[in-house]
mmCIF file of C-alpha atoms in Angstrom:
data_model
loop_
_atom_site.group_PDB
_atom_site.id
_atom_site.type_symbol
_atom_site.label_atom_id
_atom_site.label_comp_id
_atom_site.label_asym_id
_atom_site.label_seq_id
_atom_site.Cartn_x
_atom_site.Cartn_y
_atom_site.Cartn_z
ATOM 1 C CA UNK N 30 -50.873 21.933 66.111
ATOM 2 C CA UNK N 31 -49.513 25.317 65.097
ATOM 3 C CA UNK N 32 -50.741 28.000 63.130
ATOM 4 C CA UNK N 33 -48.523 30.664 60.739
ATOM 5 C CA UNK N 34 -49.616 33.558 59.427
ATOM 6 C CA UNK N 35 -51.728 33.311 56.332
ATOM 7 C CA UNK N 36 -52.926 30.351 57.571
ATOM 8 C CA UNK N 37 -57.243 29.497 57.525
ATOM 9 C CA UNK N 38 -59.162 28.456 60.902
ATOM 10 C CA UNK N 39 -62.409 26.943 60.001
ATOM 11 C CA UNK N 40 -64.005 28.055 63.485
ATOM 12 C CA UNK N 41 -67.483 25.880 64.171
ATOM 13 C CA UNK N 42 -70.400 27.655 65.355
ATOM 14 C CA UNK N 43 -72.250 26.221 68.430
ATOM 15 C CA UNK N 44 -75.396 25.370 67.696
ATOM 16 C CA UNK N 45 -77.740 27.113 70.392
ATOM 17 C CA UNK N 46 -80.687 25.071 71.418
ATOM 18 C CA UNK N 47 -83.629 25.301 73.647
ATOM 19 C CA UNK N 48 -81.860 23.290 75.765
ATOM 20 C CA UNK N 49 -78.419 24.908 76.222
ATOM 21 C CA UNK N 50 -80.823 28.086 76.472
ATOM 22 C CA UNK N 51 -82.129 26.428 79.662
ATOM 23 C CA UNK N 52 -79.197 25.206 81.527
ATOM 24 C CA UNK N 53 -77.663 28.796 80.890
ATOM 25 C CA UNK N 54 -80.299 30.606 82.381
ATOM 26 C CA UNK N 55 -80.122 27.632 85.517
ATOM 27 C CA UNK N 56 -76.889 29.397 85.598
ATOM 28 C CA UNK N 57 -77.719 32.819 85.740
ATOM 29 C CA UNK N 58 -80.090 31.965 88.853
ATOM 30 C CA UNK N 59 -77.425 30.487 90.699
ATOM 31 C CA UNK N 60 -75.301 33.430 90.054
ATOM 32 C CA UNK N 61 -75.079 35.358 93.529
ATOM 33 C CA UNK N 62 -73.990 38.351 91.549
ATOM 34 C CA UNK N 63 -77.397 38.592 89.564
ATOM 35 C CA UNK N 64 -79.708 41.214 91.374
ATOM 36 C CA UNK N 65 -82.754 39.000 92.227
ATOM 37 C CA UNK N 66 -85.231 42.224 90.050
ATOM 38 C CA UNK N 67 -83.302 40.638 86.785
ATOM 39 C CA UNK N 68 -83.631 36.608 88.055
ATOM 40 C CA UNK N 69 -87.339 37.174 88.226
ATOM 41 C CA UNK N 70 -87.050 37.924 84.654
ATOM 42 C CA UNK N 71 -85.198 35.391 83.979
ATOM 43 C CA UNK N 72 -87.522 32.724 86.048
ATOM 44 C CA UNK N 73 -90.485 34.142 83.705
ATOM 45 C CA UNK N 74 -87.919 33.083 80.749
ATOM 46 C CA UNK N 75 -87.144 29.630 81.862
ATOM 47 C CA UNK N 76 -90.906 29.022 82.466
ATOM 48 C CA UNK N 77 -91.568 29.923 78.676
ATOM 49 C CA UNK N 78 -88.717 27.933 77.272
ATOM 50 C CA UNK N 79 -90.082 24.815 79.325
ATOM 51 C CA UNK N 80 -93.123 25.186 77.526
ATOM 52 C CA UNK N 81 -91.166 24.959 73.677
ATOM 53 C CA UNK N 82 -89.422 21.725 75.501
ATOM 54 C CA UNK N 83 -92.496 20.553 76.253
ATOM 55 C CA UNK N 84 -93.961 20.546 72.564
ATOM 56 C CA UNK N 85 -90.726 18.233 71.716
ATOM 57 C CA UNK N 86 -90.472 15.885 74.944
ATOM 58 C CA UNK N 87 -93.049 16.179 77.441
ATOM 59 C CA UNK N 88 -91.449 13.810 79.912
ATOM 60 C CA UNK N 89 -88.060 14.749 79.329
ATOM 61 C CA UNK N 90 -88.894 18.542 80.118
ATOM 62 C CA UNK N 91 -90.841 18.127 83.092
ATOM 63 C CA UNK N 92 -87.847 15.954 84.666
ATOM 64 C CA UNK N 93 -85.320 18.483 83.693
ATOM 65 C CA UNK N 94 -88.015 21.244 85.879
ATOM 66 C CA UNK N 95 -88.154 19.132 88.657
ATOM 67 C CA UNK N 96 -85.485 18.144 89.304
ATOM 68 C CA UNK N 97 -83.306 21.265 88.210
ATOM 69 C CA UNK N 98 -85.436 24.344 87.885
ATOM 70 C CA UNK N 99 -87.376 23.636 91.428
ATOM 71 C CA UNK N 100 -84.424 23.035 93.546
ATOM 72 C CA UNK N 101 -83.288 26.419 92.393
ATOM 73 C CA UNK N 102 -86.931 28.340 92.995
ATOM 74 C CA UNK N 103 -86.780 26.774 96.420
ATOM 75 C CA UNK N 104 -83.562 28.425 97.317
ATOM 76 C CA UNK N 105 -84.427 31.845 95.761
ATOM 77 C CA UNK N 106 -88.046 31.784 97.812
ATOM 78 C CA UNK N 107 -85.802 31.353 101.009
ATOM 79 C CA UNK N 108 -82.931 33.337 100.599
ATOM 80 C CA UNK N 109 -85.016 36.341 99.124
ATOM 81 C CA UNK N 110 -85.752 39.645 100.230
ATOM 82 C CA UNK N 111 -88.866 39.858 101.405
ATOM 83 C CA UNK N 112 -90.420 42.290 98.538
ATOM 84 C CA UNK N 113 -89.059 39.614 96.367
ATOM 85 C CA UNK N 114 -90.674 36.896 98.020
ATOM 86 C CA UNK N 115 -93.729 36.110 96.689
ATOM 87 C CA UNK N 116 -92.916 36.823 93.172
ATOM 88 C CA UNK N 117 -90.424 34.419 93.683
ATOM 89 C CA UNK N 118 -92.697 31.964 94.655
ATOM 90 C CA UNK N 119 -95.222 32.329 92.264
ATOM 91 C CA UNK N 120 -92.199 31.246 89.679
ATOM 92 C CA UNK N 121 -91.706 28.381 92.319
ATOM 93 C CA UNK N 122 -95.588 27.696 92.199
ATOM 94 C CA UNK N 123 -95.823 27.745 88.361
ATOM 95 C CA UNK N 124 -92.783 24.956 87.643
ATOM 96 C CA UNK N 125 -94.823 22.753 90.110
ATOM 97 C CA UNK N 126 -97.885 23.128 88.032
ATOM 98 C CA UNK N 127 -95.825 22.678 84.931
ATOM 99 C CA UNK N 128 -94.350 19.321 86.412
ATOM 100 C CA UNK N 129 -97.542 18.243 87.484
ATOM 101 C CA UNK N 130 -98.911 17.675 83.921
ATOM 102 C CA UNK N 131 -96.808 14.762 83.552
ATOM 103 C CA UNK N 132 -94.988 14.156 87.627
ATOM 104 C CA UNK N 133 -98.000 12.452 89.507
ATOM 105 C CA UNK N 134 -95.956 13.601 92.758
ATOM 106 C CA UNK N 135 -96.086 16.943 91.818
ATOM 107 C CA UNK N 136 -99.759 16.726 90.846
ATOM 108 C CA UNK N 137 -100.514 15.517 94.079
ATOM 109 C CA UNK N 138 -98.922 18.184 95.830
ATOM 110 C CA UNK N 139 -99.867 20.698 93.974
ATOM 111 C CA UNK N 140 -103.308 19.593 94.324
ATOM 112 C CA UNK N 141 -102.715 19.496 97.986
ATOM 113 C CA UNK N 142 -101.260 22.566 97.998
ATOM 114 C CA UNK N 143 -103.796 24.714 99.852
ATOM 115 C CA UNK N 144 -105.544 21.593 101.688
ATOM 116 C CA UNK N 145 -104.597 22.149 105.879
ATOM 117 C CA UNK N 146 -104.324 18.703 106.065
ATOM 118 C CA UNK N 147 -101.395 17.006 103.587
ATOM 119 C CA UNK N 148 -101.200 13.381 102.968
ATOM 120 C CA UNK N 149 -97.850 13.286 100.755
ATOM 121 C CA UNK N 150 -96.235 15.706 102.097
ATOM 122 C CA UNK N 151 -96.625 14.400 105.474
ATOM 123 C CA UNK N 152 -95.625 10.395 104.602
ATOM 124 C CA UNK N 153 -93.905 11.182 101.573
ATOM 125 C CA UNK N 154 -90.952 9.135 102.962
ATOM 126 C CA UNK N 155 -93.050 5.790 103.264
ATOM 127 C CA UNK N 156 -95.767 6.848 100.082
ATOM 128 C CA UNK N 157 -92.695 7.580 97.840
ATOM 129 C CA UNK N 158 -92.329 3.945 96.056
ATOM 130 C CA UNK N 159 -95.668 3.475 95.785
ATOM 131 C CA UNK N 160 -95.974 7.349 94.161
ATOM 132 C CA UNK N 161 -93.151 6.374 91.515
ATOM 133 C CA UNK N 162 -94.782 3.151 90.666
ATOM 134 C CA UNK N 163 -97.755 4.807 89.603
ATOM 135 C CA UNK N 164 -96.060 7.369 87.698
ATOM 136 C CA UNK N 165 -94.257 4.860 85.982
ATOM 137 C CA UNK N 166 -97.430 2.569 84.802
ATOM 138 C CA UNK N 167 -98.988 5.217 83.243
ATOM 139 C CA UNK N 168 -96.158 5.805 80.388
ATOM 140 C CA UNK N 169 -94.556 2.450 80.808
ATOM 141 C CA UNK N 170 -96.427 -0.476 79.043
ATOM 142 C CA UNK N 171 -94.048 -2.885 80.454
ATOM 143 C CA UNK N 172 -95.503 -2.053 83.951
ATOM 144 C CA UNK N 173 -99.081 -3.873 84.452
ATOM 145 C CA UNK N 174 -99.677 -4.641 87.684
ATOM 146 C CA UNK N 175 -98.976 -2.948 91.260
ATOM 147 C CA UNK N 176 -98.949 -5.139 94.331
ATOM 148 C CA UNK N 177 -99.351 -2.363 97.310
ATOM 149 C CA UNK N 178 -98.990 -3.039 101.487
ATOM 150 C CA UNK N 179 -99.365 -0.582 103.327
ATOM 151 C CA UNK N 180 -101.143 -0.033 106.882
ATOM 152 C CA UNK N 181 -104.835 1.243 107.123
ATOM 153 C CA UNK N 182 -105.142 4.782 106.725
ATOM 154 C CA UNK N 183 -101.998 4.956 105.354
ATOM 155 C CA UNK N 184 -103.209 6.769 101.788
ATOM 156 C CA UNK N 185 -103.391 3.685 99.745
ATOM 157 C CA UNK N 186 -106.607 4.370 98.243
ATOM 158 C CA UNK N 187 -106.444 8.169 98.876
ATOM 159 C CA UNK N 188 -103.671 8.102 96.046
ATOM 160 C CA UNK N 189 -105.597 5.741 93.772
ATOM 161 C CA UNK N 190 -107.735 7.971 93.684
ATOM 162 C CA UNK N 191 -105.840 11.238 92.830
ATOM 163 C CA UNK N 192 -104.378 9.000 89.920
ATOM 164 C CA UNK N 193 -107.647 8.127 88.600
ATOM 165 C CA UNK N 194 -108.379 12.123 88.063
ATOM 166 C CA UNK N 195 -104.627 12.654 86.834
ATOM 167 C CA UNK N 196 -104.787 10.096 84.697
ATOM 168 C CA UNK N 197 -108.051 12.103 82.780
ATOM 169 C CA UNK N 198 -106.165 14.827 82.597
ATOM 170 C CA UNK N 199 -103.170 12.608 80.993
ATOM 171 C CA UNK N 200 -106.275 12.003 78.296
ATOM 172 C CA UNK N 201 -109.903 12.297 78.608
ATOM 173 C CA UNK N 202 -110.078 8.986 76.901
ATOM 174 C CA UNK N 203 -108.780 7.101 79.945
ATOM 175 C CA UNK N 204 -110.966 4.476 81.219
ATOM 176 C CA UNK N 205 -110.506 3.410 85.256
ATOM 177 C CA UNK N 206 -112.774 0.861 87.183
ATOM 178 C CA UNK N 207 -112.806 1.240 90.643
ATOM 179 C CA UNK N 208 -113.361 -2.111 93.067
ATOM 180 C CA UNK N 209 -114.088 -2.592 96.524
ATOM 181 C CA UNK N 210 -116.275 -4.300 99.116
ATOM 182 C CA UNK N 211 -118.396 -1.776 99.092
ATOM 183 C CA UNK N 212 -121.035 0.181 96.884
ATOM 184 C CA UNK N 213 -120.895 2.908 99.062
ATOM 185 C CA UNK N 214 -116.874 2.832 99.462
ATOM 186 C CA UNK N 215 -117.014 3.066 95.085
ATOM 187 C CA UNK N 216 -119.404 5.827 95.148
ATOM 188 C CA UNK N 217 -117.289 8.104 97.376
ATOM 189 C CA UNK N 218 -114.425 7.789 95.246
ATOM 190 C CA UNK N 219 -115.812 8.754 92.548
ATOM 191 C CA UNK N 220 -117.509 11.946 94.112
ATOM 192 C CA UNK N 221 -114.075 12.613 94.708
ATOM 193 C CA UNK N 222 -112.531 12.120 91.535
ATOM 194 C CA UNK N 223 -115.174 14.426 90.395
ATOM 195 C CA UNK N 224 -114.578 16.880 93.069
ATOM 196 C CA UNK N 225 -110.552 16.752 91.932
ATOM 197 C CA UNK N 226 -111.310 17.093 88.215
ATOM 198 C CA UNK N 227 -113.770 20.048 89.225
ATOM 199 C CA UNK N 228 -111.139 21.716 91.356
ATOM 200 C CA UNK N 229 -109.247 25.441 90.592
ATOM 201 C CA UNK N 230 -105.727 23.159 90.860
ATOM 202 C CA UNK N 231 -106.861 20.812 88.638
ATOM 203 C CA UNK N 232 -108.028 23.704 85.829
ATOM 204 C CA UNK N 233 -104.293 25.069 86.480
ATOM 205 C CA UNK N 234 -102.490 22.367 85.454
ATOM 206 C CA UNK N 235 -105.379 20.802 82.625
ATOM 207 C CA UNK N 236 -106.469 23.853 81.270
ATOM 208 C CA UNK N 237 -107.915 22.098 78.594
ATOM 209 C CA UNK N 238 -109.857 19.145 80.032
ATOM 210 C CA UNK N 239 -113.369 19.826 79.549
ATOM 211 C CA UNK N 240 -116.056 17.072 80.863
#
């Protein structure tokens, strides 16, 4: 189509959304010509948008900061200068958080996150299936029943039990009934459910759960 002079162009005006915000910062952090002093900024900015996203789509906004914003933290945490470093991974450390509101993975890792001894991140290739299952059947009513095999001492019931306490901070109105063989087996996980809810990780990412 041409134009001639004297002619009108209706020009549309993008709409600018949270969204759109978001990917274009993304963009700025993968920009190796942005001094990392201004992508810290701009890190502190995504984290703050996330949280408008979250108000409108909880799920949909922690996906979109796993599985885009993290990647990128990772990178900048590596490839930093060393003055840089830890700021960079306190960003890196606050998106996990973030996810783990509504990621059971990343609540388990974050809440593993100072423990010397890692479960998940140590069989996360074998506990991954049964890790998205149980993400999945606490939004999806569809999903009812899990059916889990898995060799003793392999974190079955370890995990069970770090999805009973994420699933009180998910709503303190959650109800969970624990079985086993054994009174005593019961008992001690639900001292440590307690101890999880209790926790400084747990306050981090549940700031308001209150027993």
């Amino acid at each position: 189509m041409s134009y001639k002079i004297g002619d009108k162009i209706e020009l549309k005006k993008q709409e600018t959304t949270l969204e759109s915000t978001f990917n274009d910062i993304l963009s700025v952090l993968r920009s190796p010509k942005m001094k990392e002093t201004d992508k810290l900024q701009w890190c502190n900015s995504a984290l703050s948008i996330l949280e408008e996203m979250y108000k409108k789509d909880e799920l949909g906004s922690v996906k979109v900061a796993k599985h885009k914003l993290i990647p990128i933290l990772e990178k900048l945490v590596e490839g930093s200068k060393v003055e840089n470093m830890a700021l960079f991974f306190d960003c890196y450390k606050k998106a996990y958080c973030f996810c783990a509101r509504r990621d059971f993975e990343c609540f388990v890792d974050y809440i593993e996150w100072n423990m010397p001894k890692k479960v998940l991140a140590n069989r996360r290739e074998v506990l991954k299936p049964y890790v998205d299952a149980l993400n999945r059947i606490a939004f999806d009513d569809t999903l009812q029943y899990l059916v889990v095999s898995y060799p003793p001492s392999m974190g079955k019931s370890y995990l069970a039990t770090l999805f009973t306490a994420w699933g009180y901070g998910l709503s303190i109105n959650n109800s969970v009934i624990r079985m086993s063989y054994s009174d005593e087996l019961v008992l001690g996980f639900s001292r440590t459910v307690k101890g999880i809810i209790s926790s400084p990780e747990f306050a981090e990412i549940f700031p308001l759960f209150k027993l």
